CSV table of C-alpha atoms in Angstrom, one decimal:
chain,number,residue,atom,x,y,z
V,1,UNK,CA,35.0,55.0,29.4
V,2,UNK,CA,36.1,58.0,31.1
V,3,UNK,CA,37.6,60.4,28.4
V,4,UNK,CA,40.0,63.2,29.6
V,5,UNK,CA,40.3,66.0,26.9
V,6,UNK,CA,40.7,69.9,26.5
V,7,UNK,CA,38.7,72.9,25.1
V,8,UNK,CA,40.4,75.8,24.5
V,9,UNK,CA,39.1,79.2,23.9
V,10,UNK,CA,40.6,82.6,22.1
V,11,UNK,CA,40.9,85.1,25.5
V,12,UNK,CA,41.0,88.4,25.2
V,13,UNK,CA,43.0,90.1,28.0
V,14,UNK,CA,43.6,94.4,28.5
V,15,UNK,CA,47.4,95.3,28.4
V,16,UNK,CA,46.9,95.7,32.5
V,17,UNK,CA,45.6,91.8,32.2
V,18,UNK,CA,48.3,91.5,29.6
V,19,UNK,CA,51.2,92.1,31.9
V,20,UNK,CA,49.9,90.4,35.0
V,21,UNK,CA,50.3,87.2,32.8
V,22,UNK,CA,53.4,87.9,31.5
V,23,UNK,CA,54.3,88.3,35.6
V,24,UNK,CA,52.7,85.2,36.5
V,25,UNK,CA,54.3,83.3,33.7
V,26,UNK,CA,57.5,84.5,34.8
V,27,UNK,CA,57.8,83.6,38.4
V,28,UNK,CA,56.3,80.4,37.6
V,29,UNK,CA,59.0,79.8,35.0
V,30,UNK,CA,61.4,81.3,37.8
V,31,UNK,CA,60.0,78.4,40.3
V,32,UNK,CA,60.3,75.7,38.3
V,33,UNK,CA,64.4,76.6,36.9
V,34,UNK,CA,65.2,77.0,40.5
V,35,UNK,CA,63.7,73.9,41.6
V,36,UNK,CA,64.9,72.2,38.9
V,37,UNK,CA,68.6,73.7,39.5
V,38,UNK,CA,68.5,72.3,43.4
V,39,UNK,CA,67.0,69.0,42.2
V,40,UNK,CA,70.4,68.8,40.1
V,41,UNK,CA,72.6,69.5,42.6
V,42,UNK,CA,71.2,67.1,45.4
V,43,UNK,CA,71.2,64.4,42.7
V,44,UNK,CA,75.2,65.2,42.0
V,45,UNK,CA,75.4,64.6,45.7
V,46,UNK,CA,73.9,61.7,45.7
V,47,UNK,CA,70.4,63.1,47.7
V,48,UNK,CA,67.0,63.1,46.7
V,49,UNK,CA,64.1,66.0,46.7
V,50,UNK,CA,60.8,65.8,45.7
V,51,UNK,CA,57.8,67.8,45.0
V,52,UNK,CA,56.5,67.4,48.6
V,53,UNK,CA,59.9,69.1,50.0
V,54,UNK,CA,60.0,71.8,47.4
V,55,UNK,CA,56.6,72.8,47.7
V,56,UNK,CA,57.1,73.5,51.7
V,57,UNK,CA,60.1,75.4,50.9
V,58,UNK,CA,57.9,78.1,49.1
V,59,UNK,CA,56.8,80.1,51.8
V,60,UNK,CA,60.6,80.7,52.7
V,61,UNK,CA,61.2,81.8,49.3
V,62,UNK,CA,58.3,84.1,49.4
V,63,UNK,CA,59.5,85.5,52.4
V,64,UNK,CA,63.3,86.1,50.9
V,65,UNK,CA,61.4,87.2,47.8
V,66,UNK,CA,58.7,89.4,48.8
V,67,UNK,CA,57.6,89.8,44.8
V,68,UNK,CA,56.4,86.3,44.8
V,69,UNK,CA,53.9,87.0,47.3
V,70,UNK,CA,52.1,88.6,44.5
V,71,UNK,CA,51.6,85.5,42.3
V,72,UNK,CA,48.7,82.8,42.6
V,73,UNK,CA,50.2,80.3,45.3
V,74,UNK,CA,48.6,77.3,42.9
V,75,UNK,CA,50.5,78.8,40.1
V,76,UNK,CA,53.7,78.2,41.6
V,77,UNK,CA,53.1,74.8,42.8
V,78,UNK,CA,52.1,73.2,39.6
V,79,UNK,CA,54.8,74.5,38.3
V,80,UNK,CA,56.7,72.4,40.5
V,81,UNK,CA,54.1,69.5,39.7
V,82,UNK,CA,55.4,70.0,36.1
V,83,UNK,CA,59.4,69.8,37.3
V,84,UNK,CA,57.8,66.5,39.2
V,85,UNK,CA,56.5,65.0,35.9
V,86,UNK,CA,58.8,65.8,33.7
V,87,UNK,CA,61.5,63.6,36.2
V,88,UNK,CA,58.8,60.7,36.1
V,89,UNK,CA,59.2,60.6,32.3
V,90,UNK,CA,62.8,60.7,32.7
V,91,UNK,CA,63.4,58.1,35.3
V,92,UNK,CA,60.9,55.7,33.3
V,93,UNK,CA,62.3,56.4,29.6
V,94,UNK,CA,59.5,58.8,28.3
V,95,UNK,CA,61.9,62.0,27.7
V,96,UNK,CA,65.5,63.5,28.1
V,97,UNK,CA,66.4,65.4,31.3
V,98,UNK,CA,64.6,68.1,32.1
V,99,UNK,CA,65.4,71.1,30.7
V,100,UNK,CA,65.4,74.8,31.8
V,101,UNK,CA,62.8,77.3,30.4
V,102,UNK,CA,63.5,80.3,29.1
V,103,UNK,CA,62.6,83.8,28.9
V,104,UNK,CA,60.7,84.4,25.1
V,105,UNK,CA,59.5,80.7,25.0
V,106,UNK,CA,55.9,79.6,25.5
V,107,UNK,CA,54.9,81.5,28.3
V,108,UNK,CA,52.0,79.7,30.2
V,109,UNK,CA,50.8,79.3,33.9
V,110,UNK,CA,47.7,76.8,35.8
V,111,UNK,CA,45.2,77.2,38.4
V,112,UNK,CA,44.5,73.4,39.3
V,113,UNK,CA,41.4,73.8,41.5
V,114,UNK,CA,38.4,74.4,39.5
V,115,UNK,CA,36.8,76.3,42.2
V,116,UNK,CA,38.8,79.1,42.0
V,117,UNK,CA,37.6,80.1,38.4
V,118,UNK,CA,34.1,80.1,36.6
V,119,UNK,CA,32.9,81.5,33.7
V,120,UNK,CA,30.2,84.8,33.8
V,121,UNK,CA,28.1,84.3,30.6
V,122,UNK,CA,27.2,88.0,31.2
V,123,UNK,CA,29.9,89.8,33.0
V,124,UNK,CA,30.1,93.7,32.8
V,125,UNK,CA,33.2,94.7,30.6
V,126,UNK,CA,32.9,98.6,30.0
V,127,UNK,CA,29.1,99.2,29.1
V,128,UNK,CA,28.7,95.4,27.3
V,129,UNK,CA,27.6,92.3,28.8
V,130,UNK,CA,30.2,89.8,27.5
V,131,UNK,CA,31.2,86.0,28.7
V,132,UNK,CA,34.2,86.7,30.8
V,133,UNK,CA,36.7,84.2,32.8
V,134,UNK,CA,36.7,84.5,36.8
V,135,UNK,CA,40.3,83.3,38.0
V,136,UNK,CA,42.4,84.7,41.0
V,137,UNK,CA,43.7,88.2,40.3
V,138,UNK,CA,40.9,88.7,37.6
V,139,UNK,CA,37.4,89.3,38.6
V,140,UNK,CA,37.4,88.1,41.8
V,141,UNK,CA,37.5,91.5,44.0
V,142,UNK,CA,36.9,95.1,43.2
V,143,UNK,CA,40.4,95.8,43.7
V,144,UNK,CA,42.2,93.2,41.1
V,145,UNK,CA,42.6,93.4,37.1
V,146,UNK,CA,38.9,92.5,36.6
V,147,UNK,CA,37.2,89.9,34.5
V,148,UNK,CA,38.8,88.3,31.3
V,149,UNK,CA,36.8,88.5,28.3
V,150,UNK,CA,36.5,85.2,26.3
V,151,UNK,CA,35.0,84.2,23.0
V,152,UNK,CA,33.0,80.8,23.9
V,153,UNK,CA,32.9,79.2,20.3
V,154,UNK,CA,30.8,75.8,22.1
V,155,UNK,CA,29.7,75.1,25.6
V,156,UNK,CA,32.1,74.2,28.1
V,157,UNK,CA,30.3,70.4,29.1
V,158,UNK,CA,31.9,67.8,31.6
V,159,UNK,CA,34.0,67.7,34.7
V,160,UNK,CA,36.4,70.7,34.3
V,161,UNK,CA,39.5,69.5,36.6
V,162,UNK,CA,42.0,72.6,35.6
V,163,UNK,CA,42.6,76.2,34.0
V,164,UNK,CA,45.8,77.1,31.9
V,165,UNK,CA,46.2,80.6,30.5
V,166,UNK,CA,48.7,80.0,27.7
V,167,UNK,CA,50.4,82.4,24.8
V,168,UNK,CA,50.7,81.6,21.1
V,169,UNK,CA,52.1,84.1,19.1
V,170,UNK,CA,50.4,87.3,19.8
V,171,UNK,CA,46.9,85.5,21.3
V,172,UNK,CA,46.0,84.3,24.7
V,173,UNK,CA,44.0,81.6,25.3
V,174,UNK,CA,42.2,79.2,27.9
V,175,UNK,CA,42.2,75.7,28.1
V,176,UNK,CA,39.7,73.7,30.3
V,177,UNK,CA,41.1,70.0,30.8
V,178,UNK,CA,37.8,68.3,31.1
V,179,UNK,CA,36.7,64.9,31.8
V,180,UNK,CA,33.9,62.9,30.2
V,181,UNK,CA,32.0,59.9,30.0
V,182,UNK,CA,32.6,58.8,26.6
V,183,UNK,CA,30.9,56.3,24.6
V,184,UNK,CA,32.9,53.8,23.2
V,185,UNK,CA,31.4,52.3,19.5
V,186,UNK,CA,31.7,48.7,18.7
V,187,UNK,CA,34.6,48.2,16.4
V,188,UNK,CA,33.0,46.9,12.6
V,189,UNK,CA,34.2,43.5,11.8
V,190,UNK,CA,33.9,43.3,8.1
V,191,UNK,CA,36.7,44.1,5.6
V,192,UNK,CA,35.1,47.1,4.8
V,193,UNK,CA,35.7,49.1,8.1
V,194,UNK,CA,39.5,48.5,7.4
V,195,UNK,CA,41.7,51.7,5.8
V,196,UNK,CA,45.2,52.4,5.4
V,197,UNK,CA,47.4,55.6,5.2
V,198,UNK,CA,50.6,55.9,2.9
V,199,UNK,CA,52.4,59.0,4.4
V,200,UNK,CA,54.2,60.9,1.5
V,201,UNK,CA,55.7,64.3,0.4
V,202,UNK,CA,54.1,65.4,-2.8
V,203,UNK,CA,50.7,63.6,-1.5
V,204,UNK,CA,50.8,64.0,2.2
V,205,UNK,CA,48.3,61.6,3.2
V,206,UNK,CA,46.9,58.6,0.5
V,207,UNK,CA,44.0,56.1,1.5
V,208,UNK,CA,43.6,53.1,0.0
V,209,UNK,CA,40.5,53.5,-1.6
V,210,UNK,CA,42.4,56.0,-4.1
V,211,UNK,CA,41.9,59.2,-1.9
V,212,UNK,CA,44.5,62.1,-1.2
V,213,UNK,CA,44.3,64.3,1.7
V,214,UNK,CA,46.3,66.9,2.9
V,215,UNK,CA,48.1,70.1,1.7
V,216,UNK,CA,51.0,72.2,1.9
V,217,UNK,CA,50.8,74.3,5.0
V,218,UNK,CA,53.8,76.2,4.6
V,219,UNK,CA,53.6,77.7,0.3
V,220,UNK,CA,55.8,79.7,-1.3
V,221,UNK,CA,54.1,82.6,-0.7
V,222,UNK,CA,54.7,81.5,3.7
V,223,UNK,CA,58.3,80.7,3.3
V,224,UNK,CA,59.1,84.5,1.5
V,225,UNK,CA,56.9,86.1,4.2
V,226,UNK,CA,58.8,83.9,6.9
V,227,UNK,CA,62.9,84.4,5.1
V,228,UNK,CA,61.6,88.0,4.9
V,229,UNK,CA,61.0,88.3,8.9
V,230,UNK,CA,64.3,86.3,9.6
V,231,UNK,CA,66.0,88.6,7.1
V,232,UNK,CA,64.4,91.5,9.2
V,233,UNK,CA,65.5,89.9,12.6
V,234,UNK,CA,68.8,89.8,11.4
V,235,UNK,CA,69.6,93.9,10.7
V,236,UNK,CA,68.6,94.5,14.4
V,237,UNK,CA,70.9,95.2,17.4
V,238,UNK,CA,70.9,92.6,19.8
V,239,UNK,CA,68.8,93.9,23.1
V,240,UNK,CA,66.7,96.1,21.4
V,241,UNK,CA,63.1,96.2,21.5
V,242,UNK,CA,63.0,96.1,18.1
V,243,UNK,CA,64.5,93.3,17.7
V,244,UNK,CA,62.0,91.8,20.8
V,245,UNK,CA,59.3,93.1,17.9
V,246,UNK,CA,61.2,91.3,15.3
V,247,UNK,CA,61.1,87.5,17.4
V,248,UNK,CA,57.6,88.2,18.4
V,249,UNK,CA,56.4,88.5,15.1
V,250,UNK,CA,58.5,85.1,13.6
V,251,UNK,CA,56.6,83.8,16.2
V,252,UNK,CA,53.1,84.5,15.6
V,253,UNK,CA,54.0,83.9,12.0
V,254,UNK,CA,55.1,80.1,13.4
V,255,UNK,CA,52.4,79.9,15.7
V,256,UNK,CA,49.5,80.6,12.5
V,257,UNK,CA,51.3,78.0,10.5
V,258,UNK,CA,51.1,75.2,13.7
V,259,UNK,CA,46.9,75.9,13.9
V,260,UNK,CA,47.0,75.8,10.2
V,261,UNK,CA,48.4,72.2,10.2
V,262,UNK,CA,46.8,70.8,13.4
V,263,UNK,CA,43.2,72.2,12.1
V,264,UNK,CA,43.6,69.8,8.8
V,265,UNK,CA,45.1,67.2,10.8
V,266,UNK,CA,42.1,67.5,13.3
V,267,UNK,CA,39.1,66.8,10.2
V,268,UNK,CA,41.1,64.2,8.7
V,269,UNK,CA,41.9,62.2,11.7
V,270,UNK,CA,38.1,62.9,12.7
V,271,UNK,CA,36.4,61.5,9.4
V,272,UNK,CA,38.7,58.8,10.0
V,273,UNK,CA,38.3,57.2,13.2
V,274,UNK,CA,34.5,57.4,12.5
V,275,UNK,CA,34.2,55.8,9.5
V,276,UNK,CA,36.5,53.0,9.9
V,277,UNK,CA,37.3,50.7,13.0
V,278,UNK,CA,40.7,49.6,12.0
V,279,UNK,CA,43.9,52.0,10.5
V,280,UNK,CA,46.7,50.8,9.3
V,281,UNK,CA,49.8,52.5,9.5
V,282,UNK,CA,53.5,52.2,8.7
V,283,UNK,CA,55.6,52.6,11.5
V,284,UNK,CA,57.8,55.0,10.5
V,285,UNK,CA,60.2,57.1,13.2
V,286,UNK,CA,60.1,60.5,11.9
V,287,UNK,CA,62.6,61.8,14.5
V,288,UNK,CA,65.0,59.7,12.5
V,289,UNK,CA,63.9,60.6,9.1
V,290,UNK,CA,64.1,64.0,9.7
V,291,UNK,CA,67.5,64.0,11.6
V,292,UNK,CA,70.1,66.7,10.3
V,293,UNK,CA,72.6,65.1,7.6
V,294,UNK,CA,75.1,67.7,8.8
V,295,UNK,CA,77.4,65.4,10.2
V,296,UNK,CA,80.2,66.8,12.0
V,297,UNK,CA,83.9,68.7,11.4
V,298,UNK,CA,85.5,65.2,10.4
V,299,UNK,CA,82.9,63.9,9.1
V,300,UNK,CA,80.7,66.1,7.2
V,301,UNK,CA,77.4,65.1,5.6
V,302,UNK,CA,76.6,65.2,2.1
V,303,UNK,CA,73.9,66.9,0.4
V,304,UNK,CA,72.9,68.7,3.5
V,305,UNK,CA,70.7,71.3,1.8
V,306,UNK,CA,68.6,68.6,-0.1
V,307,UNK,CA,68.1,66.7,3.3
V,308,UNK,CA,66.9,70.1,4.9
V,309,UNK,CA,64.4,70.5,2.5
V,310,UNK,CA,63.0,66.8,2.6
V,311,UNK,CA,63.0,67.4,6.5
V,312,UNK,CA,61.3,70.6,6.7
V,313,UNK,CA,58.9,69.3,3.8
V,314,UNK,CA,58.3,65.9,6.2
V,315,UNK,CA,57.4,68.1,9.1
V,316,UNK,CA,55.7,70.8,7.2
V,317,UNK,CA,52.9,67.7,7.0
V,318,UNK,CA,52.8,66.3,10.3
V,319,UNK,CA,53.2,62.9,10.4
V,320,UNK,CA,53.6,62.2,13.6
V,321,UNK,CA,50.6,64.8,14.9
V,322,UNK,CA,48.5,62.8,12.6
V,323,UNK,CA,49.4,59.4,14.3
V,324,UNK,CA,48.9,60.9,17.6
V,325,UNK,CA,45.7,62.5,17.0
V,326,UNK,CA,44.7,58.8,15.0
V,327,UNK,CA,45.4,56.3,18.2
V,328,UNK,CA,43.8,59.0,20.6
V,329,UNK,CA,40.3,59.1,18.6
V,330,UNK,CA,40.8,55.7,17.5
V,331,UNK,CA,40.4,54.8,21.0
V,332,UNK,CA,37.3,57.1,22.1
V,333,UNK,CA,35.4,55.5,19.3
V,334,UNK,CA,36.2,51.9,19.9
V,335,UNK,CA,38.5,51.6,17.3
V,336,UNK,CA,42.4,50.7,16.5
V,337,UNK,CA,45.7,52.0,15.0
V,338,UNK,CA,48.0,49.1,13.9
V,339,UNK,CA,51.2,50.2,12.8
V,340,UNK,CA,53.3,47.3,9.8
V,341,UNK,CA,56.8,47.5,8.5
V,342,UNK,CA,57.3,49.8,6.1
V,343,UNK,CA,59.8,48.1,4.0
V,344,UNK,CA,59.3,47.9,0.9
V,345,UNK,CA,55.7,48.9,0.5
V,346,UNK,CA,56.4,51.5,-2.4
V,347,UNK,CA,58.5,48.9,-4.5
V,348,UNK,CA,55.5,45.8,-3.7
V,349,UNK,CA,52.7,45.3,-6.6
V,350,UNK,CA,49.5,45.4,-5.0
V,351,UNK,CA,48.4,43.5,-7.8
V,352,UNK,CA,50.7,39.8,-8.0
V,353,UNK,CA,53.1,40.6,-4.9
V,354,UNK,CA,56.4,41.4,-7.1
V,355,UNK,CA,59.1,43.3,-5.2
V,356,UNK,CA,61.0,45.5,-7.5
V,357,UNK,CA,62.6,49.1,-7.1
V,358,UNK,CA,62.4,49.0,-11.5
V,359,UNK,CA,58.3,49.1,-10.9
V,360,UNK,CA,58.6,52.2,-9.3
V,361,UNK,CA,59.0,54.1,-12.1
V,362,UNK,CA,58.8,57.6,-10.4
V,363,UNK,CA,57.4,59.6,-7.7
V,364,UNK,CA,53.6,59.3,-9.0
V,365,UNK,CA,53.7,56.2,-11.3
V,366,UNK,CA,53.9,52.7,-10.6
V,367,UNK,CA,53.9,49.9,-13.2
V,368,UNK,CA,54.7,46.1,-12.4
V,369,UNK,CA,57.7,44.7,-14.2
V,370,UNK,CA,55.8,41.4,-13.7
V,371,UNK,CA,52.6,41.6,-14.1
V,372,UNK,CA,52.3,45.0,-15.9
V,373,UNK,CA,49.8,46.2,-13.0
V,374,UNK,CA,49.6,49.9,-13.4
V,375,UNK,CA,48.5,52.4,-10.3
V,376,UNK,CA,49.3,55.5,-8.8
V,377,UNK,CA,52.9,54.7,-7.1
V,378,UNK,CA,51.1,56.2,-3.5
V,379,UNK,CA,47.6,54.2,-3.9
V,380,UNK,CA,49.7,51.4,-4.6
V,381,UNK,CA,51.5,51.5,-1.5
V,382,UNK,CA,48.4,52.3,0.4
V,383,UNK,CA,47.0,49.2,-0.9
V,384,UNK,CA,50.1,47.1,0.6
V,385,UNK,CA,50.3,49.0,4.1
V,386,UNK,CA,46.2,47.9,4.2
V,387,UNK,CA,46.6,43.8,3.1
V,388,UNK,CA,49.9,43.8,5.9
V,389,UNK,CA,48.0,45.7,8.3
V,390,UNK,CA,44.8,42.5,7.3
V,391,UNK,CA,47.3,40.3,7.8
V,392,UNK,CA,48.9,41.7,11.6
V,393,UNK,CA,45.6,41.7,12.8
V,394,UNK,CA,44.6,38.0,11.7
V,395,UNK,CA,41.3,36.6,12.4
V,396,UNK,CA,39.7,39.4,14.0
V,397,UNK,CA,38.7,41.0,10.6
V,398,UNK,CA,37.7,38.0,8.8
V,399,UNK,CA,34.2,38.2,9.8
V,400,UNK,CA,31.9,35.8,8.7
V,401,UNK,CA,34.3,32.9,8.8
V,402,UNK,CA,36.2,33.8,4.8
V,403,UNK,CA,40.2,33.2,4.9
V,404,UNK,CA,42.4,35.8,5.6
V,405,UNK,CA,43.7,36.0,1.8
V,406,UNK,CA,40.2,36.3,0.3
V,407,UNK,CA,39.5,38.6,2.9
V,408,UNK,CA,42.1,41.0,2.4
V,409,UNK,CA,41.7,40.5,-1.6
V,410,UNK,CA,37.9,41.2,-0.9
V,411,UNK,CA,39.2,44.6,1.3
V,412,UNK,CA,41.3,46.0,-1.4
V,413,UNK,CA,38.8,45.4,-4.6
V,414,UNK,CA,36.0,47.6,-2.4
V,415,UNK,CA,38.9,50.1,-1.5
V,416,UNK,CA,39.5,50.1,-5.5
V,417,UNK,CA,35.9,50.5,-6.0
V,418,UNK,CA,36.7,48.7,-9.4
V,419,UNK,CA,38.7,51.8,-10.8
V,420,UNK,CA,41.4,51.3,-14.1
V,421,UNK,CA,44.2,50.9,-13.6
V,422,UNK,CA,46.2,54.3,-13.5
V,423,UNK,CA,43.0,56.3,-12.3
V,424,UNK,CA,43.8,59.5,-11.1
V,425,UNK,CA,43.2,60.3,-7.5
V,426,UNK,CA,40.4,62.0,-6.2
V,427,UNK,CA,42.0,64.6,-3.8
V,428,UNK,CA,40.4,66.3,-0.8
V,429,UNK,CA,41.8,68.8,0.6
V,430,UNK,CA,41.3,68.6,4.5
């Protein structure tokens, strides 16, 4: 199976460097509004333009805009590639309309041909031998901004198809998409392989063998530090370059809490798709759980300030990134992501199948008003999500011939590992 992925590594470019790729990120960004601007107006006339046209109509614009001539000629047209995909998704359903970039956002730019960069494991930078990136306008002539230096945490191994130089926060970095020949592992049959994720709030992520994983990415002690820096941003005067100082550093304060939450995301997943060949899932649409209850000027919402804090507490987690991360490594090692309905899995006794909200007696505890089953309210729903998730996939867990029921009985007494009921979790932190 070929297996396209992405290394990135933490660059470290000289304020000359610095400035050639905020230049470069610029008139790519330039490119790509003003393509998308003349792709707007020959669609409200009822022509079309696409990337083939655009791209020959670059040398004219170099030549009416002799500045461009200074920027990597690949640059420019993959930014047009981009303005290309993005109306691909749009036309076919994926995403909105394209929309303009603007000056302070992520600033980025590609060279697509991988033989106009290399890596020099001991380049000359001042009087050290250091790994350093070879691209156009760095390192490649006496006369350019000279070598990049990059910290190479692991090799660099597969097919290396393109370079982009990106900016989060205050760092720089460079990220090789790669292709490799992965190998795919034989999804286990038996019961055992099979887990399932509740997604919560208090508990962000609960297995249903009684695990917790997950924590709080943004604390306390993040949110004062972040209110502090918006308070900050406020007292300065609009177009100063203190106030530039001011958004820069709200954004490397963002951009520290994003790594922070796609790092734990990145071991759980991991351990995940290795040890088990099927996940269960609810399928939840967090866009819509996390919508604004603002509502509008005739119809305002209603306990707006609660629903902001559920929302940013939702996304503080990362539901969806864990989902996405799940079906992609899922897939490289043979297994499966299958997503169940969600309704009424925190009100469901794992124990004799009784549906009532009374059982759910609050946000940790869970006690049958039936049977008088008593579990942690999460493991509990784990333990539904996994015997629905048994049941959407059918036969092809049942190994060894056993029904489906006494299957998915026989999957959630291992997951229990015989615990009490009411045992405490055993939490991980990621």
């Amino acid at each position: 199976m070929l297996r396209r992925s992405a290394i990135r590594y933490r660059i470290y470019p000289t304020p000359a460097q610095e400035t050639v790729f905020r230049q470069i990120a610029g008139a790519c960004r330039f490119v790509y509004n003003l393509a998308l601007e003349q792709r707007a107006k020959f669609s409200r006339r009822g022509r079309a333009i696409g990337y083939v046209a655009q791209q020959n109509e670059l040398p004219a614009l170099k030549a009416e805009l002799p500045w461009l001539k200074e920027i990597p000629s690949h640059s420019l047209q993959s930014a047009l590639r981009d303005l290309d995909r993005a109306f691909v998704n749009f036309y076919e359903g994926r995403a909105d309309f394209p929309r303009y970039r603007r000056r302070g956002g992520s600033e980025s730019f590609r060279f697509p041909d991988p033989k106009q960069f290399s890596i020099d494991h001991r380049a000359k930078l001042g009087d050290r031998s250091l790994p350093a990136l070879i691209a156009p306008k760095f390192g490649k002539t006496k006369k350019d901004f000279g070598a990049i230096a990059v910290r190479l945490h692991r090799p660099l191994c597969g097919r290396v198809k393109n370079l982009t130089i990106s900016r989060n926060g205050k760092a720089w970095y460079a990220s090789f998409s790669i292709e490799t020949q992965g190998r795919r592992r034989p999804a286990h049959p038996h019961c055992e392989s099979v887990i399932a994720i509740d997604r919560g709030v208090s508990l962000p992520f609960v297995l249903s063998n009684g695990e917790a994983f997950g924590q709080t990415t943004e604390g306390p002690r993040e949110m004062l530090r972040l209110r502090r820096l918006q308070q900050a941003l406020a007292r300065k005067r609009c177009g100063s370059s203190n106030r530039s100082k001011a958004i820069r550093r709200i954004a490397a304060h963002k951009a520290k809490m994003a790594r922070r939450r796609k790092d734990s995301l990145h071991k759980l997943t991991y351990r995940l798709a290795k040890n088990h060949g099927t996940i269960v899932l609810e399928k939840l649409s967090v866009q819509g759980m996390t919508a604004s209850a603002a509502g509008t000027a005739a119809k305002p919402g209603r306990r707006v300030a609660q629903k902001s804090g559920l929302n940013r507490a939702i996304l503080d987690k990362g539901w969806g990134e864990l989902r996405r991360q799940l079906v992609y490594k899922a897939e490289w090692l043979g297994g499966q992501v299958v997503e169940v309905d969600p309704r009424f899995t925190s009100q469901t006794c794992a124990a004799c199948g009784q549906v009532d909200a009374r059982s759910r007696l609050d946000q940790a505890r869970f006690a049958c008003v039936a049977c008088g089953h008593r579990a942690n309210a999460d493991t509990n729903a784990a333990r539904n999500i996994l015997r629905r998730g048994l049941a959407a996939i059918g036969d092809e867990t049942t190994g060894g011939g056993l029904p489906l029921a006494a299957c998915g009985d026989l999957a959630i007494r291992r997951s229990m590992k015989q615990e009490p009921p009411g045992a405490s979790l055993k939490k991980v932190a990621a």
